[in-house]
XYZ file of C-alpha atoms in Angstrom:
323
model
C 6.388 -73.057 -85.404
C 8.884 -75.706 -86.647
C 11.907 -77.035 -84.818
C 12.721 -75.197 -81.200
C 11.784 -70.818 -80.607
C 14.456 -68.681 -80.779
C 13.334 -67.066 -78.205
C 11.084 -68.246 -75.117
C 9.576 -66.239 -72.702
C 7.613 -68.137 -69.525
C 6.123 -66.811 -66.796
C 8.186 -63.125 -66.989
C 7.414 -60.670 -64.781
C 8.602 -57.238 -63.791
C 7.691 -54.722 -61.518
C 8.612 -51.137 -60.270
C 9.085 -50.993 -56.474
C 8.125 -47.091 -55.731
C 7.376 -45.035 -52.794
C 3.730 -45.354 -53.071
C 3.937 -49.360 -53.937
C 4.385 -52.044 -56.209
C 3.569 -51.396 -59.769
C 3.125 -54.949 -61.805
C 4.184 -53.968 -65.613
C 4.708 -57.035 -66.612
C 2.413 -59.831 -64.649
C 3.350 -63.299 -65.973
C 3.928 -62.840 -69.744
C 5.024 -65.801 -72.279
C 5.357 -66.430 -75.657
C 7.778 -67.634 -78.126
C 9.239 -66.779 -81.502
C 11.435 -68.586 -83.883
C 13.898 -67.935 -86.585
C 12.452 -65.885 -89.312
C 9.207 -65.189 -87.964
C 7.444 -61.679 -87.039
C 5.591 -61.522 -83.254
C 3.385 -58.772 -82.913
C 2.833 -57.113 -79.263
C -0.557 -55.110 -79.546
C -1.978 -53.734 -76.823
C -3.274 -50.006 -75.686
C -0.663 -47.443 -74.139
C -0.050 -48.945 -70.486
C -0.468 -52.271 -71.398
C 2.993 -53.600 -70.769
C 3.979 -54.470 -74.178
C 7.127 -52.118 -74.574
C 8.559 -53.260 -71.000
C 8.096 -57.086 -71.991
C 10.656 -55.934 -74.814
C 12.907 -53.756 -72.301
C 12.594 -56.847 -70.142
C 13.911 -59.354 -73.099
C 16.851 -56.651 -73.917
C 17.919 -56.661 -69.858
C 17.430 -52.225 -69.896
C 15.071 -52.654 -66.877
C 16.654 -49.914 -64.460
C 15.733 -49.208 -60.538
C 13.285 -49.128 -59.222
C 12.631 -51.865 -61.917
C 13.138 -55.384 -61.002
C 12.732 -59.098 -62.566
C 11.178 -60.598 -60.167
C 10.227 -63.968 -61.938
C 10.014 -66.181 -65.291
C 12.809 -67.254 -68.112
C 14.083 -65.567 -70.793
C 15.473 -68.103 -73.251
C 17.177 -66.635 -76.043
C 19.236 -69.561 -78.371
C 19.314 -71.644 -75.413
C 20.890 -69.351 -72.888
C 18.832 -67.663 -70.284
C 19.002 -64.170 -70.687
C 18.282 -63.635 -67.049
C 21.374 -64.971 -65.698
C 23.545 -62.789 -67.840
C 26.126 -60.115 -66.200
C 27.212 -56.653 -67.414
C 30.003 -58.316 -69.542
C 27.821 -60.621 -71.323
C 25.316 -58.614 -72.140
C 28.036 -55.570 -74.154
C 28.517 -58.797 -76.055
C 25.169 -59.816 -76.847
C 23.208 -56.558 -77.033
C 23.498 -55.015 -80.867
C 25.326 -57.727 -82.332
C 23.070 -60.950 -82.048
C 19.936 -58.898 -80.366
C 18.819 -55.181 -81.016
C 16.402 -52.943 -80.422
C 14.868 -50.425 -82.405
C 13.249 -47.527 -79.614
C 10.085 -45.514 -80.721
C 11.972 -42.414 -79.483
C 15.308 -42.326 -81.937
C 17.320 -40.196 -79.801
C 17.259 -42.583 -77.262
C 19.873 -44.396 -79.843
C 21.381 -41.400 -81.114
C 23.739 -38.988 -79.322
C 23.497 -35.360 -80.139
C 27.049 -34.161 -80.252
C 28.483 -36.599 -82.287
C 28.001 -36.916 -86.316
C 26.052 -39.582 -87.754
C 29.411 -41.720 -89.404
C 31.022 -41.233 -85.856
C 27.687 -43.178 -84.310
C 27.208 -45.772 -86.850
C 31.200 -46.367 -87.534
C 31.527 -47.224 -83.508
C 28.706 -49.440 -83.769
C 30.291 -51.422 -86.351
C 33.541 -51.866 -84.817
C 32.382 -52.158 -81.106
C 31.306 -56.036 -82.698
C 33.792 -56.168 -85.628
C 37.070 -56.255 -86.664
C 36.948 -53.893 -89.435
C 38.916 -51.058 -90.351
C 37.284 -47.871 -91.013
C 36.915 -47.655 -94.330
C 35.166 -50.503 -94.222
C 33.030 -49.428 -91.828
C 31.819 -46.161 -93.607
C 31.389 -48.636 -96.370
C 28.784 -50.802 -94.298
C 27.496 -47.348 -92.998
C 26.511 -45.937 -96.594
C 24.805 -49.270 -97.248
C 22.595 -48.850 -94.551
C 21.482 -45.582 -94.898
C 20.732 -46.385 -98.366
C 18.734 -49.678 -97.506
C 16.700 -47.314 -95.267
C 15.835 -45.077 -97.817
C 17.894 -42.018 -96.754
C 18.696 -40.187 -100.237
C 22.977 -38.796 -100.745
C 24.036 -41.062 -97.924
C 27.472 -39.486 -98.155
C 26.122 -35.901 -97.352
C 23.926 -37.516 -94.550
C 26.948 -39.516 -93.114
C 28.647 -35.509 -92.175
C 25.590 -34.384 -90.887
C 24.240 -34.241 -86.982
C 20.960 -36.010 -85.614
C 19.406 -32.131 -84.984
C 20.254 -31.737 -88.903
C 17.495 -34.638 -89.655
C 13.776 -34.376 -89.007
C 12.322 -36.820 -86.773
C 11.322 -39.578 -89.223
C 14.761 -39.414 -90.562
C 16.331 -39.906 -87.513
C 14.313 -42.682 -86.552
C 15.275 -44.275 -89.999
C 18.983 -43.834 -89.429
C 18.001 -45.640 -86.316
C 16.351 -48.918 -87.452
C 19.922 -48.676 -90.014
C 21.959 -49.120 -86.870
C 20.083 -51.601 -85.435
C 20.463 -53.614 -88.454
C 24.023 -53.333 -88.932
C 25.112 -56.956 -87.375
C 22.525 -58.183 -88.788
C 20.812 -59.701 -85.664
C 19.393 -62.784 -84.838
C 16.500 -61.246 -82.960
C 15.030 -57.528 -83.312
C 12.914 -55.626 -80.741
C 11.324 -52.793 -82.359
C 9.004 -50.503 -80.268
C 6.941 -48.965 -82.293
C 9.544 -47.604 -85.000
C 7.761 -46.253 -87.778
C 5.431 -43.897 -85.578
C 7.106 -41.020 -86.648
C 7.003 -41.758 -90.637
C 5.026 -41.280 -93.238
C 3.299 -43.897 -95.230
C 5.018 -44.425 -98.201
C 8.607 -44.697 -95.981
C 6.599 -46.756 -93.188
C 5.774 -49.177 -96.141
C 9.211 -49.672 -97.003
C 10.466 -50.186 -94.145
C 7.631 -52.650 -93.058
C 8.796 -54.551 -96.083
C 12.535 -54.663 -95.836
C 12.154 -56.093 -92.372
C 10.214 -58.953 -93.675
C 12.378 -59.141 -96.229
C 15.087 -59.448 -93.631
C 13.255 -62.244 -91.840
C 12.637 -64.377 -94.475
C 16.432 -64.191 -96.019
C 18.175 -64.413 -93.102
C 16.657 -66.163 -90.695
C 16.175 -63.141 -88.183
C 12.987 -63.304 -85.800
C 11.316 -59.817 -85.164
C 8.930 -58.966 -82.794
C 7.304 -55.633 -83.422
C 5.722 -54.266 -80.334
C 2.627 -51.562 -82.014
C -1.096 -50.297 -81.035
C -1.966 -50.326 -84.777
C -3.734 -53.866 -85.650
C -3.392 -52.667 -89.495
C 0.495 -52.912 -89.174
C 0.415 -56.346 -87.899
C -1.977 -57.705 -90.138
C 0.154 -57.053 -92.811
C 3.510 -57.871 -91.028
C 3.328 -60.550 -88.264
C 3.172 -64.321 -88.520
C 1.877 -64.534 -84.131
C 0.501 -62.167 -82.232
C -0.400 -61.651 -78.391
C -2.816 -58.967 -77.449
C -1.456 -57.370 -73.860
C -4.032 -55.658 -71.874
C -2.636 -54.416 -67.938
C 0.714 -56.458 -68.151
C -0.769 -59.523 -69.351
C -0.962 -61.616 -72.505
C -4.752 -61.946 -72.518
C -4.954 -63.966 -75.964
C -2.466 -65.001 -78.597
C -2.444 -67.042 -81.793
C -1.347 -66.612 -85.306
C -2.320 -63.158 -86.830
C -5.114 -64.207 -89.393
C -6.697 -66.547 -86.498
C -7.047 -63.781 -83.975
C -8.374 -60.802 -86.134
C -10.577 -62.765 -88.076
C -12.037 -64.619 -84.939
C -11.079 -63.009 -81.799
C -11.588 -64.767 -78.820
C -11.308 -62.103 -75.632
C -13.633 -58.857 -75.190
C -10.629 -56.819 -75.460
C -9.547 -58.355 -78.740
C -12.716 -57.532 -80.453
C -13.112 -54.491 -78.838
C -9.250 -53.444 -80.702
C -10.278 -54.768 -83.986
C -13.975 -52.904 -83.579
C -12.261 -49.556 -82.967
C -10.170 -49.403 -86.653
C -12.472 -47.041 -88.677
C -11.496 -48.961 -92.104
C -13.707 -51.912 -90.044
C -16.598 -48.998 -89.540
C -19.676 -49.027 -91.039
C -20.638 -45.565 -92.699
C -22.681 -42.911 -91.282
C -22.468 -45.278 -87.936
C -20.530 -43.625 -84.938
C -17.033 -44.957 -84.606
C -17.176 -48.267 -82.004
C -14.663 -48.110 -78.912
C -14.132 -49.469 -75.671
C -15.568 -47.779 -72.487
C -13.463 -46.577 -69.797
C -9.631 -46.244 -69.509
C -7.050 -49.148 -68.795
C -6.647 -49.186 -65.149
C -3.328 -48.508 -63.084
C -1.043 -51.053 -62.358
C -0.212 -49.454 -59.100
C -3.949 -50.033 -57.532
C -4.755 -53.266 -59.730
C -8.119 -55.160 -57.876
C -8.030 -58.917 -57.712
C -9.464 -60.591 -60.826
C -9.680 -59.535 -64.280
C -8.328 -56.521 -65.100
C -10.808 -55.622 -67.800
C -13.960 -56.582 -66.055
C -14.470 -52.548 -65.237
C -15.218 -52.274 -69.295
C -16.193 -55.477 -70.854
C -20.004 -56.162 -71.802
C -19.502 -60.019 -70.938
C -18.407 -59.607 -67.260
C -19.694 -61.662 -64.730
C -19.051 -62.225 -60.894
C -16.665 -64.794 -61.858
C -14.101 -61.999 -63.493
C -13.484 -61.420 -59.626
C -11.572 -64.182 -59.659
C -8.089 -64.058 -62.057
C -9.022 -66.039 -65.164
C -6.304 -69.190 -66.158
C -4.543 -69.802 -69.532
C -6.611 -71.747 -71.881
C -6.169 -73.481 -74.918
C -9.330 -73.179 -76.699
C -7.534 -74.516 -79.628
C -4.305 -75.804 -81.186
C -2.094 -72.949 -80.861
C -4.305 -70.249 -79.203
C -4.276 -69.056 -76.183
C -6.866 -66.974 -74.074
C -7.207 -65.428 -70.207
C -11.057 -65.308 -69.813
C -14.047 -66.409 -68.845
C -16.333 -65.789 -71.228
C -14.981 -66.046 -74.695
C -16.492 -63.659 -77.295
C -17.259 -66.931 -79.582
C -17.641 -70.260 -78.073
C-alpha cells in the first residue's frame, strides 16, 4: 500500500453485554485500506466480519458497545465522533451497502422520494437536478426505463432489484470509503458481474477504497486487492488476495479455499471443515478453532499472537499449514 490507509483499524473490539453474558463479536480486529483499493472480509456466518463493518460505520446499538481499539478514517478517529458528526459523515464521504436492501429502503415512500432526499440531505441541489443524478444511477446499476422505476415502490421491485437500487444510493456522493455486506447475494450472475465490475471501476477512477465483507472466496479473487480471513471475531490471517489463496497459511484458510467445489476433484466427495464455529457467548481460552483443525496441539490452549511470517502477511497460529 503506497502513501498513508485511508482507513485504519487497530485493536477494535466490540461486544454485546446480554442477560446471559458477554458476547465478544469483534475480539481485537485490524487492518487497513487505502484509496482505491478493494479489502475483502471472508469469513463463515458468525465470524464477525459484518459487525467489524457496523463497527467502522458507528450503527453498533445496545446492548452493543466499543469497548476498545481506533478507527482512523482520513485522519480522524471515527470513535470519538458524536451524533452530529456522524449525519455529516455517514452517506456522503462513507456508505454502506446492507445485504438486506430494505434495511436502506423505506416501504411507504416511492423510490425518487428516497433517492431525491439522499441527494439533497448532502447537497445543494435543486430537484430537478436531483432526479437527474437519480436516473443516472439507476441506469449505472443496470435497472432498465429508469423513469418508470423512479414512480414505482420498493414492494413493486423483486429482491435483486431492490438491492440494486440500493448499492445506486449508496453511490450517489460518490464516497470515499464503501462498506458493502454482502450486496450481490440476492442477484443473479450476469447482474452480480456487473456490478462487481462497476465497483472496481469506481475504485480505480476515483480513488474510492471498498471493502466488501462476503463468504464466497470466488468473489474476492476476482475483486479484492487484501484480504483478512475472520474466524470467531478475529482476523486469523491476512495478506494480499493472490498470496493467501494460492498459499494459505492458517487451517481455517485452507480449509475455506478446500470447500469451493470448482477446487474439487471429480468423483471425490466435496472437502469441508468439521464441526460448527463456536459461540461467542461461551468462547474457551485459546484458539478458537482448535475444536476442528487437524494441526491442533496443546499449545492452541493458549491464544496464539500476531505474526508476520512475511512482508505483508499476517497470521494467528501456531502451526502454520506451510512453513
Amino acid at each position: 500500500m503506497s502513501g498513508p490507509p485511508l482507513l485504519s483499524v487497530d485493536g477494535l473490539r466490540m461486544h454485546f453485554f446480554t442477560k446471559a453474558g458477554v458476547v465478544k463479536a469483534v475480539d481485537d480486529v485490524s487492518f487497513a485500506v487505502g484509496r482505491g483499493r478493494i479489502l475483502g472480509l471472508v469469513g463463515e456466518s458468525g465470524s464477525g466480519k459484518s459487525m467489524t463493518g457496523y463497527s467502522v460505520m458507528g450503527l453498533i446499538d445496545p446492548p452493543g458497545r466499543l469497548v476498545g481499539g481506533r478507527i482512523v478514517f482520513d485522519g480522524q478517529d471515527l470513535t470519538r465522533l458524536d451524533a452530529a458528526a456522524w449525519r455529516r459523515l455517514r452517506g456522503n464521504r462513507i456508505a454502506m451497502i446492507f445485504q438486506d436492501p430494505m434495511m436502506t429502503l423505506n416501504p411507504v415512500l416511492r423510490i425518487d422520494t428516497q433517492i431525491v432526499e439522499t441527494i439533497r440531505a448532502h447537497a445543494d441541489v435543486s430537484h430537478e437536478s436531483a432526479l437527474a443524478r437519480a436516473r443516472e444511477a439507476l441506469a449505472r446499476v443496470g435497472i432498465a426505463s429508469p423513469d418508470e422505476r423512479l414512480r414505482a415502490y420498493p414492494h413493486h421491485f423483486s429482491g435483486g432489484m431492490r438491492q440494486r437500487v440500493a448499492i445506486a444510493i449508496a453511490l450517489l456522493h460518490h464516497p470515499d470509503l464503501i462498506i458493502a455486506d454482502e450486496p450481490t447475494t440476492a442477484l443473479d450472475v450476469t447482474i452480480q458481474g456487473q456490478i462487481l465490475f462497476e465497483m472496481q471501476k469506481l475504485c480505480r477512477e476515483t480513488g474510492a477504497a471498498l471493502i466488501w465483507i462476503t463468504h464466497d472466496l470466488s468473489v474476492i479473487a476476482g475483486l479484492a486487492d487484501e484480504v483478512c480471513v475472520m474466524y470467531a471475531g478475529r482476523v486469523v490471517e491476512s495478506g494480499t488476495v493472490a498470496e493467501v489463496i494460492e498459499r494459505p497459511l492458517h487451517p481455517y484458510t485452507r480449509g475455506l479455499i478446500d470447500s469451493v467445489p470448482s477446487r474439487n476433484e471429480r468423483g471425490r466427495p466435496l472437502r469441508q471443515i468439521p464441526g460448527m464455529t463456536p459461540s461467542l457467548l461461551e468462547l474457551a481460552p485459546g484458539c478458537p478453532f482448535r475444536e476442528r483443525c487437524s494441526h491442533a496441539s496443546a499449545a492452541c490452549a493458549e491464544s496464539p499472537a500476531v505474526t508476520e511470517p512475511a512482508p505483508g502477511r499476517c497470521l494467528r497460529c501456531f502451526h502454520p499449514v506451510h512453513a
